[in-house]
Amino acid sequence: MHNVFLFLRRYSVFIIFLVMQIVALVMLFTDNRFHNTVFGMVSNVVSGNINQRVNRAEEFLSLSEQNKKLREQNAVLLSMMPSGILITDSAYKLVTDTVKLDSLKEYRQYQYLSAKIISNSVFLQQNYIMLHRGSAEGVAPNMAVVGMDGIIGTVVHVSENMSLVMSLLNRQSKVIATLKKGSGLGEVSWDGKDPRYLLLTKIPKTVVIKKGDTVVSSPYSDKFPPGLPIGTVYKVEQDQETNTYILLVKTAVDFYNVQHAYAVKNLLQEEMNELKRKLIKE
Amino acid sequence: MNLVVKNIIRLTLMLAIQVFVLNKVPPLHQFIVPYFYFVFLLWLPFKITRTALLFVAFGFGYLTDIFYKTPGLHVAACVFLAYLRPPFIKLLLPKEATEWGNEEPSRKTMGQLPYITYVVGLTLIHNFYLILLEWLQFGSFLYFTGKLLATTLVSLLMIIIADLLLSRNSRTR
């Protein structure tokens, strides 16, 4: 027993060092839900407050830019007003964000919750965005986040008044995407090189692709509303090893300069999850 | 100024510079990431005990992680740096920790060459461990070596500039 204490005293510094390293590495490498939630909450509470203050100053500097963008979006929305569209008697309207159960009822599938972005990074390998809207205002993990120009990312952590979004510029982010004009289902990821460009892989070579084609979210995604722009094809490369393309996609959203976003709530998500759970049970 | 107060102010400044300035500077290349915050640990006084140094490093790393949203990454690197700092100093200057006054490592207290060795060595250790951990999660070997070299050079450049601008230890003596 005496020797044990002697040993502990002698190597106390090394033991503390080892314990700290193990704690840090466990935090880093385990995908523990409890720990993630706790870290997310602590970090949201501590950094959220400070980020909010810094953001207030930064936002002031880009006011005119944001104003211009909001005006542009207003113009788009105004042009969509019914008074601006002439519908002849035989015409019918297809609304993409509603699901028709039968010919009488219309269900709303997506609800957009507006939120302000209070912190954002594009220069790291794993970039996150913080929204000033949390669980108290209806944001939940796994919701999609879109901007005025296109997709931004997915909510990963939520605290009471803030939420943390994994942006498309994250090496762990993966979004199912398709080409606007045709077939082909691919995966959008980021290689960490340039925040202006994303990678689109897994599109088969049978699809004809040209520079400038629009990449949009796929109808098979359960988070993102279908048809939202992700970017435009910037460079087409053939993957020598497989039968697919590697496409460099210019982001639709200017990640350097996003201030406002919408968290997208899928109102049918519960129902979808219910069905999926049945599959697992079997 | 009180040593503790001085270091708390320094901690806040280093964190603010790292998170709100360096983190938002557009990099020239994906390899060039400016890391400066760990200089706080390099500049702590000589007489701090090893245990205290480890705990300070843990807390400092955790604060950085909170802003970078990387649970554990900076903690691991900071603790690693803090563990190796005292043996490194002893290797360069054979003197007991208790023999020092309130001085902290600088060109004046350590001498030109030992200080440069100290800064280069520990910066390399910190960046090596940090980028190694990142490499284990993603990236190739080229990514690892390229980023290690570029990042260390940028860190060293910033430390040199900081040392030229600030005249530390002038008032404590």
CSV table of N, CA, C and O in Angstrom, one decimal, chain A residues 109-110 144 151 175-177 185 217-226 266 269 272 276:
chain,number,residue,atom,x,y,z
A,109,GLN,N,-45.9,20.5,-46.5
A,109,GLN,CA,-44.9,19.6,-46.0
A,109,GLN,C,-43.8,20.4,-45.3
A,109,GLN,O,-43.2,19.9,-44.4
A,110,TYR,N,-43.4,21.5,-45.8
A,110,TYR,CA,-42.3,22.2,-45.3
A,110,TYR,C,-42.7,23.6,-44.7
A,110,TYR,O,-43.5,24.3,-45.3
A,144,ALA,N,-33.1,20.9,-42.0
A,144,ALA,CA,-32.3,21.5,-43.0
A,144,ALA,C,-32.3,23.0,-42.8
A,144,ALA,O,-33.2,23.6,-42.2
A,151,ILE,N,-29.1,26.0,-50.5
A,151,ILE,CA,-28.9,25.2,-49.2
A,151,ILE,C,-27.7,25.6,-48.5
A,151,ILE,O,-26.6,25.9,-49.0
A,175,VAL,N,-24.7,15.6,-48.7
A,175,VAL,CA,-26.1,15.9,-49.0
A,175,VAL,C,-26.4,15.2,-50.4
A,175,VAL,O,-25.6,15.3,-51.3
A,176,ILE,N,-27.6,14.6,-50.4
A,176,ILE,CA,-27.9,13.9,-51.7
A,176,ILE,C,-28.4,15.0,-52.7
A,176,ILE,O,-29.2,15.9,-52.3
A,177,ALA,N,-27.9,15.0,-53.9
A,177,ALA,CA,-28.2,16.0,-54.9
A,177,ALA,C,-28.5,15.4,-56.2
A,177,ALA,O,-28.2,14.3,-56.5
A,185,LEU,N,-28.2,10.8,-59.6
A,185,LEU,CA,-28.3,11.0,-58.2
A,185,LEU,C,-26.9,11.0,-57.7
A,185,LEU,O,-26.2,10.1,-57.9
A,217,SER,N,-31.2,20.1,-54.8
A,217,SER,CA,-31.4,19.1,-53.8
A,217,SER,C,-32.3,18.0,-54.4
A,217,SER,O,-33.2,18.3,-55.2
A,218,SER,N,-32.1,16.8,-54.0
A,218,SER,CA,-32.8,15.7,-54.6
A,218,SER,C,-34.2,15.5,-53.9
A,218,SER,O,-34.4,15.8,-52.8
A,219,PRO,N,-35.2,15.0,-54.7
A,219,PRO,CA,-36.5,14.7,-54.1
A,219,PRO,C,-36.5,13.6,-53.1
A,219,PRO,O,-37.4,13.4,-52.4
A,220,TYR,N,-35.4,12.8,-53.1
A,220,TYR,CA,-35.3,11.7,-52.2
A,220,TYR,C,-34.8,12.1,-50.8
A,220,TYR,O,-34.7,11.2,-49.9
A,221,SER,N,-34.3,13.3,-50.6
A,221,SER,CA,-33.8,13.7,-49.3
A,221,SER,C,-35.0,13.9,-48.4
A,221,SER,O,-36.0,14.5,-48.8
A,222,ASP,N,-34.9,13.5,-47.2
A,222,ASP,CA,-36.1,13.7,-46.3
A,222,ASP,C,-36.0,15.0,-45.5
A,222,ASP,O,-36.9,15.4,-44.8
A,223,LYS,N,-34.8,15.7,-45.6
A,223,LYS,CA,-34.6,16.9,-44.9
A,223,LYS,C,-34.9,18.1,-45.8
A,223,LYS,O,-35.7,19.0,-45.5
A,224,PHE,N,-34.2,18.1,-47.0
A,224,PHE,CA,-34.2,19.3,-47.8
A,224,PHE,C,-35.4,19.3,-48.8
A,224,PHE,O,-35.7,18.2,-49.4
A,225,PRO,N,-36.1,20.4,-48.9
A,225,PRO,CA,-37.2,20.5,-49.9
A,225,PRO,C,-36.6,20.2,-51.3
A,225,PRO,O,-35.5,20.7,-51.5
A,226,PRO,N,-37.3,19.5,-52.2
A,226,PRO,CA,-36.7,19.2,-53.4
A,226,PRO,C,-36.5,20.4,-54.3
A,226,PRO,O,-37.3,21.4,-54.2
A,266,ASN,N,-39.7,19.8,-41.6
A,266,ASN,CA,-40.5,18.9,-42.4
A,266,ASN,C,-41.6,18.3,-41.6
A,266,ASN,O,-41.4,17.6,-40.6
A,269,GLN,N,-42.0,14.6,-41.2
A,269,GLN,CA,-40.8,13.9,-40.7
A,269,GLN,C,-41.2,12.8,-39.7
A,269,GLN,O,-40.7,11.7,-39.9
A,272,MET,N,-42.5,9.9,-41.5
A,272,MET,CA,-41.5,9.1,-42.2
A,272,MET,C,-40.6,8.3,-41.3
A,272,MET,O,-40.3,7.1,-41.6
A,276,LYS,N,-39.9,4.2,-41.1
A,276,LYS,CA,-38.5,3.7,-41.1
A,276,LYS,C,-38.3,2.8,-39.9
A,276,LYS,O,-37.6,1.8,-40.0
